[in-house]
Amino acid sequence: MAEGIKDKVAIIGMGCTHFGEHWEKSSEQLMVEAFNEAISDSGVEKKDIQAAWLGSCMGVCNVGLSALPLSLALKLPFIPVTRVENFCATGSEALRGAVYAVASGAYDICLAMGVEKLKDTGYGGLPDMGSMMGTKNRFLMPNITAPGGFAMMATAYFNKWGIDPKDGKKLLAMISAKSHKNGVNNPKAHLRKEASVEQIMKAPMIAYPLGLFDCCGVSDGAACAIVCRADMAKDLGKKDPVKLKSMQISLSSGEELMYKNWDGASVLSAQKCSVKAYEEAGIKNPREELSMMEVHDCFSITELAAYEDLGISAPGKAGDDIRDGFYEMDGKIPCQPDGGLKCFGHPIGASGLRMMYEMYNQLLGRCGERQLDNPTLGLTHNMGGFPAMNLISVAIAGL
Amino acid sequence: MVGIVSYGAYIPKYRIDRKLVYKAMGWLNPATFMRGEKAVANFDEDSLTMGVAAGFDCITGLDRTKIDGLYFATTTASYTERLGSQIMAAAFDLNTDIRVADLTDSTKATTIAMLTAIDAVKSGSSKNTLICAGDCRIPRPGSAQEELYGDGAGSVLIGEDNVIAKFLGSSTLSHDFTSHWRGQNDKFDNQWEDRFIRDVGYKKFLVESISGALKNCNLEAKDIAKAAYPCLYAGDHKGIAKKLGLTPEQVQDPLIGNVGYTGAGTPLMLLVAALEDAKPGDKIVIASFGQGSDALVFEVTDAINAIKGTKKGIKKNLETKRELNSYEKMISFRNILPVDKGIRGETVPFTALTELWRSRKSILGLCGCKCNNCGTPQFPVQEICVNPDCGAQGQMEEYRFADKKGKVLMFTGDSLAFTPNPPQIYGTLDFEGGGRFWFDVTDADLEEMSVGMTMEMSFRRKFVDEKFGIHGYYWKAIPVN
Amino acid sequence: MEYIHQSLGEDNKITTISGYYTVDDEKLIKYQGKDILCVIGLGIIDSSCCGVGGCRYAMVPGYVRHWKKKTIKGQYVSEVDPVIDEKSKIAIKKILMEEEVVTQINFW
């Protein structure tokens, strides 16, 4: 009988580089930097690592395909190394590989690395969608960008719940303002500058109704995690080790895009994934039990929808919670305590691991100025694709 | 009795006031001034897509399995080798055992196509041949042609059942009269001196072919209800009528003041315009011009009454218009102005032609499938039913979405996606009868978009890989007019 | 509604991770005998996930009821009535497109 992974795996070390436009740093340098922080945090040595997972989405942009970039960068001694990719949830997918390997009992100590270097293309932004979605979609997909794909969900959400577009824009601005403010206290963030709700509301549009401040940007960065069997962590000197309570992912079946059920106003797979994650973690009331979370705020509307899709805000009521400050640093469930994608940018392979890096450090009380009061359970929500066709990773870590 | 069974037309929605063109380029050649407006194809339109639109107008409501021939007449084909008519046949979802042909290289190609189709039906080798003719000719900026030329297409179905205008006779005049020409690699139309074209060719050939056709049918000028022939020079257009003994009322308005001269499209577009106002018994003569001239005479039958008002034709297309208020946009649509697309916009992934072959029904025909187990229409063709409560395999039958309308579930106006006509609008449609998918939207302003509005599908050029010379065709959603 | 005036000029960049915007000009345009506040700015998107772009845009807070009636933290605050009527929006858009070279016009 399958048991899930709750409390079977501990994270014993994590590292994360500064995220930014690292014109002078190669992906190799980024990986080594993240690894160094993780390994010195972990209490183990490189030779103890038995298997590794490399998460990199846009391999052809810089890092390269196969898992060789990781094994060569870290000089891993002929151990199994696997490359994984699942669009923007690649980072979480790399962690999931390492975690499941340990939970299965096949290995004791594994490593997960997420890295992306997007600034070698010669232009701003990711490569055109046409080359990423398969040969059939080259003919069939509309000329869509990520902001546009998510903007459609915003229109559908405001329409469904009867929210005046101006009020809706303000909700999005409040979400964005909160994240920008949180990022100021994070030395590893790409952008550490506050933006007021006023300034955000007055910014020009990118894809109606998403404006300049509702969209994340591209960045270079790497993040790393070392995991081991939970019972080994104490022997390595970890008094209260951070353990994975759940790592679930959920992918679209095609019914959102091609069947009549979906109303466009939420992310179906996030709803289904979080139910499975809470079940695995033994969480009955996430609104009461979660201490904090990092969600995939590629666009402000993604975060808004996540509040409800994760079963924390009631359907249609996320606005009330936002206005009440529920998700602020001094609120009930602080969201994006590190500033999120808005402040870090989105080196795709690294983001999922960067989210866990924040949860990990918060749980261990290491976050300095932005430390939350005694958090016990943290959730990361990592999304790839579009609301119409996507994949969601929900991971829960705790003490 | 062989003749025209149905007709259709298409005029691109964008119209530009000729004053704007003159304002932009009149300083170069002040003699080019013309009045009125002309039709400008959107960046995602070309002679093929316009031909498809005209063809759909023609064949909607008819049994497509009965069409056994398709001719495409144009001087502005997108390929020198790859049949445009075959791409069209896929868009119309016609049988695969039909005769197709591209007739090109002259603005006379349209009437050559008509005569050939009529012969084919007369001989019994075809029962119904569809003809689509259109042009998107590219004039040099500042030229007189830039003021004169417009974009558009017409279509007729030639057959012998339910004929609305029977073919009476014709006259053919063929000369290697090189008034206009384009070499293998020429983008722009070249022409010889106007006085030569007018005096030696235009004035003479049209009189000769039209009067020849009338003679072959034992008819006189007074017997004609409408004479429809291209207008290259306004004064001489009238002069030809005089020479033929036609009164101004007998001359079909050549659509210069509101569409422009559409090259290969013109003979059929003028024919459609004439048919829209015709009554049973009317005799209509149409003529082309280009390396000579062909003229054909038709007599309208009683069957015309059943078809009137059911087509968009010329009238409804004229009414459905949008202002194009930028000369620079017009020339960038035709790639006369090579605008900056950025490195990101320039990197076009290679087109997998194997995929195009496998998925041709979905891509060109907008055919999906319908699950016979649960009745769900779905697009594109699926191996496994998309209905989460069904999931059946191997129970799909073909289902065409091209002629279905849909309601907008959601949409956006994207200012970041590269498009020659920003912002890029796209959305998800729920089709009437079932089925859902997302599409680019064209010929629409962001302000007129709303959740729940109805849209219909239009065959367009989705992308151009200039390096490898590949034009990718697919469908976009447009507002219903 | 209260409109807080922003600092003008290209040195006052309001930055986000995907780009920035600056406020170039504040104009009062006359429409049907009333003053309408229009703010002209330039947005640059040079680091977003999906390419580069930007625009010269106009934002229309609305009809001026009380011009710069107070200050909050050193910034002027005016009282405005947002333009709601669709016909007026179309007319104001036309005036702005002709007088200012903008490619995006947003109404409060």
GROMACS .gro file of N, CA and C in nm, chain B residues 163-283:
model
  363
  562VAL      N    1  -2.860   2.618  -6.222
  562VAL     CA    2  -2.778   2.726  -6.276
  562VAL      C    3  -2.850   2.859  -6.257
  563ILE      N    4  -2.782   2.958  -6.202
  563ILE     CA    5  -2.846   3.089  -6.182
  563ILE      C    6  -2.814   3.184  -6.297
  564ALA      N    7  -2.706   3.155  -6.371
  564ALA     CA    8  -2.671   3.236  -6.488
  564ALA      C    9  -2.608   3.142  -6.590
  565LYS      N   10  -2.680   3.117  -6.700
  565LYS     CA   11  -2.626   3.019  -6.794
  565LYS      C   12  -2.527   3.086  -6.889
  566PHE      N   13  -2.429   3.006  -6.926
  566PHE     CA   14  -2.322   3.054  -7.014
  566PHE      C   15  -2.373   3.054  -7.157
  567LEU      N   16  -2.362   3.171  -7.222
  567LEU     CA   17  -2.412   3.181  -7.358
  567LEU      C   18  -2.298   3.169  -7.461
  568GLY      N   19  -2.186   3.230  -7.431
  568GLY     CA   20  -2.076   3.227  -7.527
  568GLY      C   21  -1.964   3.317  -7.482
  569SER      N   22  -1.856   3.320  -7.561
  569SER     CA   23  -1.740   3.398  -7.520
  569SER      C   24  -1.657   3.441  -7.638
  570SER      N   25  -1.553   3.517  -7.608
  570SER     CA   26  -1.457   3.553  -7.711
  570SER      C   27  -1.321   3.563  -7.642
  571THR      N   28  -1.221   3.515  -7.712
  571THR     CA   29  -1.087   3.516  -7.653
  571THR      C   30  -0.991   3.593  -7.739
  572LEU      N   31  -0.913   3.677  -7.676
  572LEU     CA   32  -0.812   3.752  -7.748
  572LEU      C   33  -0.681   3.732  -7.674
  573SER      N   34  -0.584   3.673  -7.741
  573SER     CA   35  -0.458   3.645  -7.673
  573SER      C   36  -0.342   3.712  -7.743
  574HIS      N   37  -0.277   3.800  -7.674
  574HIS     CA   38  -0.155   3.864  -7.728
  574HIS      C   39  -0.049   3.864  -7.619
  575ASP      N   40   0.074   3.852  -7.659
  575ASP     CA   41   0.182   3.874  -7.563
  575ASP      C   42   0.200   4.025  -7.548
  576PHE      N   43   0.097   4.087  -7.495
  576PHE     CA   44   0.099   4.232  -7.481
  576PHE      C   45   0.154   4.260  -7.343
  577THR      N   46   0.279   4.300  -7.340
  577THR     CA   47   0.346   4.312  -7.209
  577THR      C   48   0.326   4.453  -7.155
  578SER      N   49   0.209   4.473  -7.096
  578SER     CA   50   0.181   4.602  -7.033
  578SER      C   51   0.236   4.601  -6.890
  579HIS      N   52   0.205   4.492  -6.820
  579HIS     CA   53   0.255   4.473  -6.684
  579HIS      C   54   0.334   4.342  -6.680
  580TRP      N   55   0.435   4.338  -6.600
  580TRP     CA   56   0.507   4.213  -6.586
  580TRP      C   57   0.581   4.209  -6.452
  581ARG      N   58   0.614   4.089  -6.411
  581ARG     CA   59   0.701   4.071  -6.295
  581ARG      C   60   0.792   3.952  -6.325
  582GLY      N   61   0.920   3.970  -6.303
  582GLY     CA   62   1.015   3.861  -6.321
  582GLY      C   63   1.009   3.765  -6.204
  583GLN      N   64   1.089   3.659  -6.210
  583GLN     CA   65   1.089   3.555  -6.106
  583GLN      C   66   1.105   3.611  -5.966
  584ASN      N   67   1.194   3.706  -5.951
  584ASN     CA   68   1.224   3.756  -5.816
  584ASN      C   69   1.173   3.897  -5.790
  585ASP      N   70   1.086   3.946  -5.880
  585ASP     CA   71   1.035   4.082  -5.861
  585ASP      C   72   0.924   4.084  -5.758
  586LYS      N   73   0.932   4.176  -5.666
  586LYS     CA   74   0.826   4.192  -5.567
  586LYS      C   75   0.721   4.290  -5.622
  587PHE      N   76   0.770   4.390  -5.694
  587PHE     CA   77   0.680   4.497  -5.738
  587PHE      C   78   0.637   4.478  -5.882
  588ASP      N   79   0.516   4.528  -5.906
  588ASP     CA   80   0.463   4.531  -6.041
  588ASP      C   81   0.547   4.627  -6.127
  589ASN      N   82   0.578   4.584  -6.249
  589ASN     CA   83   0.644   4.674  -6.344
  589ASN      C   84   0.544   4.706  -6.453
  590GLN      N   85   0.552   4.823  -6.511
  590GLN     CA   86   0.464   4.849  -6.625
  590GLN      C   87   0.530   4.942  -6.724
  591TRP      N   88   0.479   4.930  -6.846
  591TRP     CA   89   0.526   5.017  -6.953
  591TRP      C   90   0.445   5.146  -6.948
  592GLU      N   91   0.466   5.233  -7.045
  592GLU     CA   92   0.402   5.364  -7.043
  592GLU      C   93   0.249   5.352  -7.049
  593ASP      N   94   0.183   5.435  -6.969
  593ASP     CA   95   0.036   5.431  -6.963
  593ASP      C   96  -0.028   5.457  -7.099
  594ARG      N   97   0.023   5.548  -7.172
  594ARG     CA   98  -0.039   5.582  -7.301
  594ARG      C   99  -0.034   5.463  -7.394
  595PHE      N  100   0.075   5.388  -7.389
  595PHE     CA  101   0.088   5.267  -7.472
  595PHE      C  102  -0.017   5.164  -7.428
  596ILE      N  103  -0.024   5.145  -7.294
  596ILE     CA  104  -0.116   5.044  -7.243
  596ILE      C  105  -0.260   5.079  -7.281
  597ARG      N  106  -0.293   5.204  -7.263
  597ARG     CA  107  -0.430   5.248  -7.291
  597ARG      C  108  -0.463   5.240  -7.438
  598ASP      N  109  -0.381   5.300  -7.520
  598ASP     CA  110  -0.414   5.318  -7.661
  598ASP      C  111  -0.400   5.191  -7.741
  599VAL      N  112  -0.297   5.114  -7.713
  599VAL     CA  113  -0.273   4.994  -7.793
  599VAL      C  114  -0.347   4.874  -7.735
  600GLY      N  115  -0.355   4.870  -7.603
  600GLY     CA  116  -0.411   4.752  -7.538
  600GLY      C  117  -0.550   4.771  -7.484
  601TYR      N  118  -0.555   4.842  -7.373
  601TYR     CA  119  -0.678   4.849  -7.294
  601TYR      C  120  -0.801   4.889  -7.377
  602LYS      N  121  -0.791   5.002  -7.442
  602LYS     CA  122  -0.907   5.051  -7.518
  602LYS      C  123  -0.945   4.954  -7.628
  603LYS      N  124  -0.846   4.901  -7.695
  603LYS     CA  125  -0.873   4.816  -7.812
  603LYS      C  126  -0.920   4.677  -7.770
  604PHE      N  127  -0.845   4.612  -7.680
  604PHE     CA  128  -0.874   4.472  -7.650
  604PHE      C  129  -1.012   4.453  -7.592
  605LEU      N  130  -1.049   4.544  -7.500
  605LEU     CA  131  -1.179   4.524  -7.435
  605LEU      C  132  -1.293   4.542  -7.534
  606VAL      N  133  -1.278   4.637  -7.620
  606VAL     CA  134  -1.383   4.655  -7.722
  606VAL      C  135  -1.389   4.530  -7.810
  607GLU      N  136  -1.271   4.480  -7.846
  607GLU     CA  137  -1.266   4.365  -7.936
  607GLU      C  138  -1.326   4.240  -7.870
  608SER      N  139  -1.286   4.216  -7.745
  608SER     CA  140  -1.334   4.092  -7.682
  608SER      C  141  -1.482   4.098  -7.648
  609ILE      N  142  -1.527   4.211  -7.598
  609ILE     CA  143  -1.669   4.221  -7.561
  609ILE      C  144  -1.756   4.217  -7.685
  610SER      N  145  -1.718   4.293  -7.785
  610SER     CA  146  -1.802   4.292  -7.906
  610SER      C  147  -1.794   4.155  -7.974
  611GLY      N  148  -1.680   4.090  -7.966
  611GLY     CA  149  -1.666   3.955  -8.021
  611GLY      C  150  -1.755   3.856  -7.950
  612ALA      N  151  -1.762   3.868  -7.818
  612ALA     CA  152  -1.846   3.777  -7.740
  612ALA      C  153  -1.993   3.799  -7.772
  613LEU      N  154  -2.031   3.924  -7.783
  613LEU     CA  155  -2.171   3.954  -7.815
  613LEU      C  156  -2.207   3.896  -7.951
  614LYS      N  157  -2.116   3.914  -8.045
  614LYS     CA  158  -2.141   3.863  -8.181
  614LYS      C  159  -2.157   3.712  -8.178
  615ASN      N  160  -2.069   3.645  -8.102
  615ASN     CA  161  -2.076   3.498  -8.095
  615ASN      C  162  -2.206   3.450  -8.034
  616CYS      N  163  -2.270   3.537  -7.957
  616CYS     CA  164  -2.398   3.500  -7.896
  616CYS      C  165  -2.516   3.559  -7.969
  617ASN      N  166  -2.491   3.617  -8.084
  617ASN     CA  167  -2.596   3.686  -8.162
  617ASN      C  168  -2.666   3.791  -8.078
  618LEU      N  169  -2.589   3.870  -8.010
  618LEU     CA  170  -2.648   3.975  -7.926
  618LEU      C  171  -2.594   4.111  -7.969
  619GLU      N  172  -2.670   4.215  -7.931
  619GLU     CA  173  -2.622   4.351  -7.955
  619GLU      C  174  -2.607   4.422  -7.822
  620ALA      N  175  -2.546   4.537  -7.828
  620ALA     CA  176  -2.520   4.613  -7.705
  620ALA      C  177  -2.649   4.639  -7.629
  621LYS      N  178  -2.757   4.667  -7.700
  621LYS     CA  179  -2.881   4.701  -7.631
  621LYS      C  180  -2.939   4.583  -7.553
  622ASP      N  181  -2.894   4.461  -7.585
  622ASP     CA  182  -2.947   4.342  -7.518
  622ASP      C  183  -2.884   4.321  -7.381
  623ILE      N  184  -2.776   4.395  -7.356
  623ILE     CA  185  -2.698   4.369  -7.235
  623ILE      C  186  -2.752   4.447  -7.115
  624ALA      N  187  -2.771   4.378  -7.002
  624ALA     CA  188  -2.814   4.446  -6.880
  624ALA      C  189  -2.693   4.511  -6.811
  625LYS      N  190  -2.584   4.434  -6.807
  625LYS     CA  191  -2.464   4.489  -6.742
  625LYS      C  192  -2.337   4.440  -6.813
  626ALA      N  193  -2.245   4.532  -6.836
  626ALA     CA  194  -2.113   4.497  -6.887
  626ALA      C  195  -2.014   4.524  -6.774
  627ALA      N  196  -1.945   4.418  -6.733
  627ALA     CA  197  -1.855   4.432  -6.618
  627ALA      C  198  -1.712   4.409  -6.665
  628TYR      N  199  -1.631   4.514  -6.665
  628TYR     CA  200  -1.494   4.501  -6.710
  628TYR      C  201  -1.405   4.592  -6.626
  629PRO      N  202  -1.276   4.559  -6.616
  629PRO     CA  203  -1.188   4.632  -6.525
  629PRO      C  204  -1.169   4.776  -6.567
  630CYS      N  205  -1.148   4.860  -6.466
  630CYS     CA  206  -1.118   4.999  -6.493
  630CYS      C  207  -0.972   5.025  -6.459
  631LEU      N  208  -0.891   5.046  -6.563
  631LEU     CA  209  -0.752   5.082  -6.539
  631LEU      C  210  -0.734   5.234  -6.553
  632TYR      N  211  -0.814   5.292  -6.638
  632TYR     CA  212  -0.812   5.437  -6.659
  632TYR      C  213  -0.956   5.483  -6.667
  633ALA      N  214  -0.996   5.574  -6.578
  633ALA     CA  215  -1.137   5.610  -6.563
  633ALA      C  216  -1.198   5.662  -6.693
  634GLY      N  217  -1.127   5.754  -6.757
  634GLY     CA  218  -1.180   5.813  -6.880
  634GLY      C  219  -1.201   5.708  -6.987
  635ASP      N  220  -1.103   5.620  -7.000
  635ASP     CA  221  -1.110   5.518  -7.105
  635ASP      C  222  -1.211   5.410  -7.072
  636HIS      N  223  -1.235   5.389  -6.944
  636HIS     CA  224  -1.339   5.293  -6.904
  636HIS      C  225  -1.473   5.337  -6.963
  637LYS      N  226  -1.496   5.468  -6.955
  637LYS     CA  227  -1.621   5.522  -7.012
  637LYS      C  228  -1.616   5.514  -7.164
  638GLY      N  229  -1.496   5.544  -7.217
  638GLY     CA  230  -1.480   5.544  -7.363
  638GLY      C  231  -1.510   5.408  -7.424
  639ILE      N  232  -1.470   5.303  -7.356
  639ILE     CA  233  -1.495   5.167  -7.404
  639ILE      C  234  -1.646   5.143  -7.414
  640ALA      N  235  -1.718   5.187  -7.313
  640ALA     CA  236  -1.863   5.171  -7.314
  640ALA      C  237  -1.925   5.242  -7.433
  641LYS      N  238  -1.877   5.363  -7.455
  641LYS     CA  239  -1.930   5.443  -7.569
  641LYS      C  240  -1.905   5.370  -7.699
  642LYS      N  241  -1.782   5.324  -7.714
  642LYS     CA  242  -1.744   5.255  -7.837
  642LYS      C  243  -1.830   5.132  -7.860
  643LEU      N  244  -1.869   5.066  -7.751
  643LEU     CA  245  -1.950   4.945  -7.763
  643LEU      C  246  -2.098   4.978  -7.780
  644GLY      N  247  -2.129   5.105  -7.762
  644GLY     CA  248  -2.269   5.144  -7.775
  644GLY      C  249  -2.348   5.118  -7.648
  645LEU      N  250  -2.279   5.118  -7.534
  645LEU     CA  251  -2.347   5.094  -7.406
  645LEU      C  252  -2.376   5.227  -7.338
  646THR      N  253  -2.493   5.233  -7.272
  646THR     CA  254  -2.523   5.354  -7.194
  646THR      C  255  -2.454   5.340  -7.057
  647PRO      N  256  -2.434   5.453  -6.987
  647PRO     CA  257  -2.370   5.445  -6.855
  647PRO      C  258  -2.442   5.350  -6.760
  648GLU      N  259  -2.576   5.339  -6.772
  648GLU     CA  260  -2.650   5.250  -6.681
  648GLU      C  261  -2.618   5.104  -6.705
  649GLN      N  262  -2.571   5.074  -6.825
  649GLN     CA  263  -2.540   4.936  -6.858
  649GLN      C  264  -2.400   4.894  -6.811
  650VAL      N  265  -2.324   4.991  -6.761
  650VAL     CA  266  -2.187   4.960  -6.721
  650VAL      C  267  -2.181   4.931  -6.571
  651GLN      N  268  -2.127   4.816  -6.536
  651GLN     CA  269  -2.113   4.779  -6.395
  651GLN      C  270  -2.008   4.869  -6.329
  652ASP      N  271  -2.047   4.928  -6.218
  652ASP     CA  272  -1.953   5.008  -6.139
  652ASP      C  273  -1.828   4.923  -6.113
  653PRO      N  274  -1.709   4.969  -6.157
  653PRO     CA  275  -1.590   4.885  -6.143
  653PRO      C  276  -1.527   4.886  -6.003
  654LEU      N  277  -1.595   4.943  -5.907
  654LEU     CA  278  -1.553   4.938  -5.765
  654LEU      C  279  -1.419   5.007  -5.739
  655ILE      N  280  -1.384   5.103  -5.823
  655ILE     CA  281  -1.254   5.168  -5.804
  655ILE      C  282  -1.259   5.263  -5.685
  656GLY      N  283  -1.370   5.331  -5.669
  656GLY     CA  284  -1.378   5.433  -5.564
  656GLY      C  285  -1.388   5.377  -5.423
  657ASN      N  286  -1.416   5.247  -5.412
  657ASN     CA  287  -1.433   5.192  -5.277
  657ASN      C  288  -1.353   5.064  -5.252
  658VAL      N  289  -1.298   5.004  -5.357
  658VAL     CA  290  -1.215   4.885  -5.338
  658VAL      C  291  -1.080   4.902  -5.408
  659GLY      N  292  -1.083   4.936  -5.535
  659GLY     CA  293  -0.961   4.947  -5.614
  659GLY      C  294  -0.958   4.837  -5.719
  660TYR      N  295  -0.854   4.841  -5.803
  660TYR     CA  296  -0.842   4.740  -5.907
  660TYR      C  297  -0.774   4.619  -5.846
  661THR      N  298  -0.845   4.507  -5.842
  661THR     CA  299  -0.795   4.390  -5.770
  661THR      C  300  -0.734   4.285  -5.861
  662GLY      N  301  -0.685   4.325  -5.978
  662GLY     CA  302  -0.612   4.231  -6.063
  662GLY      C  303  -0.696   4.112  -6.101
  663ALA      N  304  -0.648   3.993  -6.068
  663ALA     CA  305  -0.720   3.870  -6.103
  663ALA      C  306  -0.854   3.862  -6.032
  664GLY      N  307  -0.868   3.931  -5.924
  664GLY     CA  308  -0.995   3.928  -5.851
  664GLY      C  309  -1.106   4.005  -5.921
  665THR      N  310  -1.067   4.106  -5.998
  665THR     CA  311  -1.166   4.198  -6.054
  665THR      C  312  -1.276   4.135  -6.139
  666PRO      N  313  -1.245   4.051  -6.238
  666PRO     CA  314  -1.356   3.999  -6.321
  666PRO      C  315  -1.464   3.932  -6.238
  667LEU      N  316  -1.427   3.848  -6.141
  667LEU     CA  317  -1.529   3.779  -6.063
  667LEU      C  318  -1.599   3.872  -5.966
  668MET      N  319  -1.524   3.966  -5.909
  668MET     CA  320  -1.588   4.059  -5.814
  668MET      C  321  -1.691   4.145  -5.885
  669LEU      N  322  -1.660   4.188  -6.006
  669LEU     CA  323  -1.756   4.271  -6.081
  669LEU      C  324  -1.874   4.186  -6.126
  670LEU      N  325  -1.847   4.059  -6.158
  670LEU     CA  326  -1.955   3.968  -6.197
  670LEU      C  327  -2.052   3.950  -6.080
  671VAL      N  328  -1.995   3.927  -5.961
  671VAL     CA  329  -2.079   3.910  -5.841
  671VAL      C  330  -2.161   4.036  -5.816
  672ALA      N  331  -2.098   4.152  -5.830
  672ALA     CA  332  -2.170   4.277  -5.808
  672ALA      C  333  -2.288   4.288  -5.905
  673ALA      N  334  -2.264   4.247  -6.030
  673ALA     CA  335  -2.371   4.253  -6.130
  673ALA      C  336  -2.482   4.154  -6.098
  674LEU      N  337  -2.444   4.034  -6.054
  674LEU     CA  338  -2.544   3.931  -6.025
  674LEU      C  339  -2.633   3.971  -5.908
  675GLU      N  340  -2.575   4.046  -5.814
  675GLU     CA  341  -2.651   4.085  -5.694
  675GLU      C  342  -2.771   4.170  -5.729
  676ASP      N  343  -2.760   4.246  -5.839
  676ASP     CA  344  -2.870   4.334  -5.877
  676ASP      C  345  -2.948   4.279  -5.995
  677ALA      N  346  -2.908   4.161  -6.043
  677ALA     CA  347  -2.968   4.110  -6.169
  677ALA      C  348  -3.104   4.049  -6.146
  678LYS      N  349  -3.183   4.046  -6.253
  678LYS     CA  350  -3.311   3.976  -6.247
  678LYS      C  351  -3.315   3.872  -6.358
  679PRO      N  352  -3.404   3.775  -6.347
  679PRO     CA  353  -3.410   3.670  -6.449
  679PRO      C  354  -3.422   3.729  -6.589
  680GLY      N  355  -3.343   3.671  -6.680
  680GLY     CA  356  -3.346   3.718  -6.819
  680GLY      C  357  -3.235   3.816  -6.850
  681ASP      N  358  -3.176   3.878  -6.747
  681ASP     CA  359  -3.067   3.975  -6.772
  681ASP      C  360  -2.949   3.905  -6.837
  682LYS      N  361  -2.890   3.977  -6.935
  682LYS     CA  362  -2.767   3.924  -6.994
  682LYS      C  363  -2.651   4.007  -6.942
   0.00000   0.00000   0.00000
